[in-house]
Amino acid sequence: MTAWLQTRRPDVLLLQELKGTEFPSDLFRELGYESTAVTQKAYNGVAVLSRHPTETISTTLGGDLGDSHARFLHVVIQGIHAVNIYLPNGNPVGSEKFAYKLAWMDRLAAQMSEWRRADLPVLVGGDFNVIPEDIDCHKPSSWIHDALFQPEPRARYRRLLELGYTDAFRALHPGEGGHFTFWDYFRQAFEHNRGIRIDHFLLSPALAQRLKKCEIDVAPRRLQKPSDHAPILVSLR
DNA sequence: ATGTCGCCTCATAGGCGA
């Protein structure tokens, strides 16, 4: 990951699924990045790395004071509200975890609606754990029983777009299938490009106007011991 | 149902979440 960081030198990097309480801030500082991390033991965890000064606005998603999962981090960097999310997976369908996912998405919609009312320049990025459309997976029939593909989370994802947010990748690549950000470790899924597009950047109108480029970098997925996700990059004017 | 990976613990195997 540090090799990738040094090669690509993004201004900002949003990380999800830290899965531990240790975060190597010193390492990233040596590479020129300040870091803000929200962690918990074993599960979840999100962090923002930035080459520019970062102001932390919130480390929790509103709407449920009893929710202690480390899944949300809202910062401001160079006037842009960058919100890093690790949206609940929700499997198995119909479980308490599925209900938590839907409730979390309703809370996110409420928050994103507020930001729209205030007309803030907002970028929400991260692992949404939602396959928005059929073209965002290699074969819909393989996913019909999965929480990431259910009508309810997909309707809630569309609701976020209806609030006025732009799916950065889809806006620049309309109708293009075969572009994924996640492939299972099983059965050589990556080698066969049997994946899903679940990591997204949603941009408020002011930032959507500045959208220049959005690409998925599949190269890290080919390395030894890779993450099951590939990074998605967005460039703004 | 299964496949793989990485974390955790009443730990060196099995459960859990992905």
Short mmCIF file of C-alpha atoms (C1' of nucleotides) in Angstrom, two decimals:
data_model
loop_
_atom_site.label_atom_id
_atom_site.label_comp_id
_atom_site.label_asym_id
_atom_site.label_seq_id
_atom_site.Cartn_x
_atom_site.Cartn_y
_atom_site.Cartn_z
CA MET A 1 0.00 0.00 0.00
CA THR A 2 2.85 2.41 0.71
CA ALA A 3 4.32 1.60 -2.73
CA TRP A 4 0.97 2.44 -4.32
CA LEU A 5 0.72 5.63 -2.26
CA GLN A 6 4.20 6.75 -3.31
CA THR A 7 3.51 6.01 -6.98
CA ARG A 8 0.05 7.58 -7.27
CA ARG A 9 0.53 10.34 -4.69
CA PRO A 10 -3.21 11.06 -4.29
CA ASP A 11 -4.05 14.27 -2.42
CA VAL A 12 -6.47 12.29 -0.26
CA LEU A 13 -6.98 8.58 0.38
CA LEU A 14 -10.06 7.03 2.00
CA LEU A 15 -9.48 3.65 3.66
CA GLN A 16 -12.06 1.16 4.89
CA GLU A 17 -11.98 -2.13 6.82
CA LEU A 18 -8.96 -1.38 8.97
CA LYS A 19 -9.96 -4.33 11.19
CA GLY A 20 -7.91 -3.30 14.22
CA THR A 21 -7.10 -0.54 16.67
CA GLU A 22 -3.48 0.01 15.61
CA PHE A 23 -3.05 2.63 12.90
CA PRO A 24 0.44 3.46 11.53
CA SER A 25 0.15 7.26 11.51
CA ASP A 26 3.93 7.69 11.84
CA LEU A 27 4.55 5.64 8.71
CA PHE A 28 2.16 7.77 6.68
CA ARG A 29 3.49 11.01 8.14
CA GLU A 30 6.94 10.05 6.86
CA LEU A 31 5.38 9.71 3.41
CA GLY A 32 3.88 13.19 3.65
CA TYR A 33 0.36 12.29 4.75
CA GLU A 34 -1.47 13.30 7.87
CA SER A 35 -4.00 10.70 8.95
CA THR A 36 -7.30 10.59 10.80
CA ALA A 37 -8.51 7.16 11.86
CA VAL A 38 -11.68 5.82 13.46
CA THR A 39 -11.01 2.28 14.65
CA GLN A 40 -12.40 -0.56 16.71
CA LYS A 41 -11.10 -4.00 17.60
CA ALA A 42 -11.28 -6.68 14.85
CA TYR A 43 -14.02 -5.10 12.76
CA ASN A 44 -14.75 -2.14 10.51
CA GLY A 45 -12.55 0.96 10.83
CA VAL A 46 -12.10 3.91 8.44
CA ALA A 47 -9.30 6.42 7.91
CA VAL A 48 -8.51 9.47 5.80
CA LEU A 49 -4.96 10.20 4.65
CA SER A 50 -4.28 13.68 3.29
CA ARG A 51 -1.36 15.70 2.00
CA HIS A 52 -3.30 18.84 3.01
CA PRO A 53 -4.55 20.03 6.40
CA THR A 54 -7.57 18.04 7.60
CA GLU A 55 -10.31 19.26 9.89
CA THR A 56 -12.39 16.52 11.50
CA ILE A 57 -16.12 17.29 11.55
CA SER A 58 -17.57 13.99 12.79
CA THR A 59 -16.56 10.39 13.47
CA THR A 60 -20.10 9.04 13.71
CA LEU A 61 -23.16 8.94 11.47
CA GLY A 62 -26.15 10.70 13.05
CA GLY A 63 -29.49 9.17 13.86
CA ASP A 64 -28.51 6.46 16.34
CA LEU A 65 -26.48 7.28 19.44
CA GLY A 66 -26.30 3.56 20.29
CA ASP A 67 -24.42 2.70 17.10
CA SER A 68 -20.74 2.23 18.00
CA HIS A 69 -19.44 0.77 14.72
CA ALA A 70 -16.40 2.54 13.24
CA ARG A 71 -17.88 3.15 9.82
CA PHE A 72 -18.04 6.91 9.25
CA LEU A 73 -15.59 9.80 9.08
CA HIS A 74 -16.44 13.33 7.92
CA VAL A 75 -13.54 15.73 7.35
CA VAL A 76 -12.95 19.00 5.48
CA ILE A 77 -9.90 19.29 3.24
CA GLN A 78 -9.30 22.38 1.14
CA GLY A 79 -12.95 23.37 1.43
CA ILE A 80 -14.24 19.97 0.31
CA HIS A 81 -16.36 17.92 2.72
CA ALA A 82 -14.90 14.43 2.33
CA VAL A 83 -16.99 11.70 3.93
CA ASN A 84 -15.54 8.22 4.20
CA ILE A 85 -18.04 5.40 4.75
CA TYR A 86 -17.93 1.66 5.28
CA LEU A 87 -21.56 0.78 4.77
CA PRO A 88 -22.77 -2.42 6.50
CA ASN A 89 -22.60 -5.58 4.39
CA GLY A 90 -26.00 -6.79 5.58
CA ASN A 91 -25.70 -10.51 4.91
CA PRO A 92 -27.60 -12.71 5.36
CA VAL A 93 -30.74 -11.20 3.81
CA GLY A 94 -33.57 -10.84 6.32
CA SER A 95 -31.27 -10.92 9.36
CA GLU A 96 -30.71 -8.24 12.01
CA LYS A 97 -27.62 -7.26 10.05
CA PHE A 98 -29.76 -6.67 6.98
CA ALA A 99 -32.13 -4.46 8.99
CA TYR A 100 -29.09 -2.56 10.35
CA LYS A 101 -27.84 -1.98 6.79
CA LEU A 102 -31.19 -0.53 5.68
CA ALA A 103 -31.44 1.67 8.78
CA TRP A 104 -27.85 2.85 8.25
CA MET A 105 -28.70 3.79 4.67
CA ASP A 106 -31.77 5.72 5.85
CA ARG A 107 -29.58 7.61 8.34
CA LEU A 108 -27.04 8.31 5.58
CA ALA A 109 -29.81 9.63 3.31
CA ALA A 110 -31.02 11.95 6.07
CA GLN A 111 -27.49 13.29 6.55
CA MET A 112 -26.86 13.68 2.80
CA SER A 113 -30.20 15.43 2.43
CA GLU A 114 -29.14 17.95 5.08
CA TRP A 115 -25.89 18.63 3.26
CA ARG A 116 -27.84 19.23 0.06
CA ARG A 117 -30.15 21.69 1.82
CA ALA A 118 -27.05 23.55 3.03
CA ASP A 119 -25.60 23.28 -0.50
CA LEU A 120 -22.25 21.99 0.80
CA PRO A 121 -19.55 20.70 -1.56
CA VAL A 122 -19.62 17.04 -0.46
CA LEU A 123 -17.88 13.90 -1.65
CA VAL A 124 -19.09 10.67 -0.06
CA GLY A 125 -16.73 7.81 -0.85
CA GLY A 126 -16.01 4.31 0.33
CA ASP A 127 -17.33 0.79 0.42
CA PHE A 128 -21.09 1.13 -0.06
CA ASN A 129 -21.69 -2.64 -0.17
CA VAL A 130 -24.36 -1.98 -2.81
CA ILE A 131 -24.39 -3.18 -6.43
CA PRO A 132 -26.33 -0.29 -7.97
CA GLU A 133 -27.44 -1.81 -11.29
CA ASP A 134 -27.31 -5.14 -13.09
CA ILE A 135 -24.34 -3.98 -15.19
CA ASP A 136 -22.38 -3.51 -11.95
CA CYS A 137 -21.92 -7.28 -11.56
CA HIS A 138 -20.68 -9.96 -13.92
CA LYS A 139 -23.83 -12.06 -13.61
CA PRO A 140 -26.94 -10.87 -11.73
CA SER A 141 -28.18 -14.41 -11.13
CA SER A 142 -25.10 -15.10 -8.97
CA TRP A 143 -26.03 -12.26 -6.62
CA ILE A 144 -29.81 -12.44 -6.30
CA HIS A 145 -29.61 -13.95 -2.82
CA ASP A 146 -26.94 -11.52 -1.58
CA ALA A 147 -27.65 -8.45 0.57
CA LEU A 148 -25.55 -6.27 -1.77
CA PHE A 149 -27.99 -6.88 -4.62
CA GLN A 150 -31.39 -6.71 -2.88
CA PRO A 151 -34.08 -4.30 -4.10
CA GLU A 152 -34.18 -2.48 -0.73
CA PRO A 153 -30.53 -1.34 -0.55
CA ARG A 154 -30.51 -0.64 -4.28
CA ALA A 155 -33.62 1.56 -3.93
CA ARG A 156 -31.90 3.41 -1.09
CA TYR A 157 -28.78 3.93 -3.22
CA ARG A 158 -30.97 5.39 -6.01
CA ARG A 159 -32.53 7.66 -3.41
CA LEU A 160 -29.07 9.14 -2.74
CA LEU A 161 -28.77 9.96 -6.45
CA GLU A 162 -32.26 11.48 -6.40
CA LEU A 163 -31.08 13.85 -3.68
CA GLY A 164 -28.81 15.32 -6.34
CA TYR A 165 -25.60 13.33 -5.92
CA THR A 166 -23.66 11.98 -8.90
CA ASP A 167 -22.12 8.50 -9.08
CA ALA A 168 -18.73 9.69 -10.37
CA PHE A 169 -17.72 6.48 -12.11
CA ARG A 170 -21.07 5.86 -13.80
CA ALA A 171 -21.38 9.51 -14.91
CA LEU A 172 -18.14 9.24 -16.87
CA HIS A 173 -18.68 5.65 -18.06
CA PRO A 174 -22.42 5.40 -18.82
CA GLY A 175 -23.63 1.96 -19.82
CA GLU A 176 -20.17 0.39 -19.56
CA GLY A 177 -20.23 -3.04 -17.95
CA GLY A 178 -17.35 -5.16 -16.75
CA HIS A 179 -15.89 -2.50 -14.42
CA PHE A 180 -15.65 -3.79 -10.87
CA THR A 181 -14.02 -2.81 -7.58
CA PHE A 182 -14.36 -6.12 -5.71
CA TRP A 183 -13.74 -9.75 -6.60
CA ASP A 184 -14.14 -12.71 -4.23
CA TYR A 185 -11.04 -14.63 -3.28
CA PHE A 186 -12.81 -17.82 -4.32
CA ARG A 187 -12.57 -19.66 -7.59
CA GLN A 188 -10.21 -17.26 -9.35
CA ALA A 189 -12.96 -14.64 -9.50
CA PHE A 190 -10.50 -11.88 -10.35
CA GLU A 191 -8.80 -13.88 -13.11
CA HIS A 192 -12.22 -14.33 -14.74
CA ASN A 193 -13.32 -10.76 -13.94
CA ARG A 194 -16.29 -12.07 -11.99
CA GLY A 195 -16.65 -9.04 -9.76
CA ILE A 196 -18.98 -6.35 -8.52
CA ARG A 197 -18.86 -2.52 -8.40
CA ILE A 198 -19.55 -1.60 -4.79
CA ASP A 199 -16.98 1.13 -4.00
CA HIS A 200 -18.33 4.49 -5.07
CA PHE A 201 -17.81 8.23 -5.03
CA LEU A 202 -20.98 10.31 -4.77
CA LEU A 203 -20.53 14.00 -5.56
CA SER A 204 -22.77 16.94 -4.69
CA PRO A 205 -23.59 19.21 -7.68
CA ALA A 206 -20.77 21.73 -7.12
CA LEU A 207 -18.20 18.90 -7.10
CA ALA A 208 -19.87 16.99 -9.94
CA GLN A 209 -19.27 20.09 -12.08
CA ARG A 210 -15.57 19.73 -11.33
CA LEU A 211 -15.46 16.00 -12.14
CA LYS A 212 -12.62 15.31 -14.54
CA LYS A 213 -11.85 11.60 -14.27
CA CYS A 214 -12.85 8.48 -12.35
CA GLU A 215 -10.98 5.21 -12.81
CA ILE A 216 -10.60 1.87 -11.05
CA ASP A 217 -6.99 0.81 -10.60
CA VAL A 218 -7.03 -2.99 -10.93
CA ALA A 219 -3.23 -3.37 -10.76
CA PRO A 220 -3.01 -3.82 -6.94
CA ARG A 221 -5.53 -6.68 -7.14
CA ARG A 222 -2.98 -8.65 -9.18
CA LEU A 223 -0.28 -8.49 -6.48
CA GLN A 224 0.56 -11.18 -3.94
CA LYS A 225 -1.81 -11.27 -0.94
CA PRO A 226 -4.02 -8.51 -2.34
CA SER A 227 -7.06 -6.88 -0.82
CA ASP A 228 -10.28 -8.23 -2.33
CA HIS A 229 -11.05 -4.62 -3.36
CA ALA A 230 -9.30 -2.44 -5.92
CA PRO A 231 -8.85 1.31 -5.37
CA ILE A 232 -11.10 3.75 -7.22
CA LEU A 233 -9.66 7.17 -8.05
CA VAL A 234 -11.49 10.42 -8.72
CA SER A 235 -9.92 13.60 -10.13
CA LEU A 236 -11.55 17.00 -9.65
CA ARG A 237 -10.69 20.24 -11.44
"C1'" DA B 1 -23.06 -25.86 -0.30
"C1'" DT B 2 -18.95 -24.39 -1.61
"C1'" DG B 3 -14.99 -21.70 -2.43
"C1'" DT B 4 -10.77 -17.82 0.48
"C1'" DC B 5 -8.96 -14.69 3.69
"C1'" DG B 6 -7.88 -12.44 8.26
"C1'" DC B 7 -9.32 -11.27 12.71
"C1'" DC B 8 -10.27 -12.97 17.44
"C1'" DT B 9 -9.95 -16.16 21.60
"C1'" DC B 10 -11.67 -19.67 27.75
"C1'" DA B 11 -5.91 -19.81 21.25
"C1'" DT B 12 -2.21 -23.52 17.83
"C1'" DA B 13 -8.62 -24.91 15.88
"C1'" DG B 14 -12.70 -23.03 15.26
"C1'" DG B 15 -15.92 -19.18 15.00
"C1'" DC B 16 -17.06 -15.01 12.80
"C1'" DG B 17 -17.53 -11.47 9.21
"C1'" DA B 18 -16.59 -10.59 4.94
#
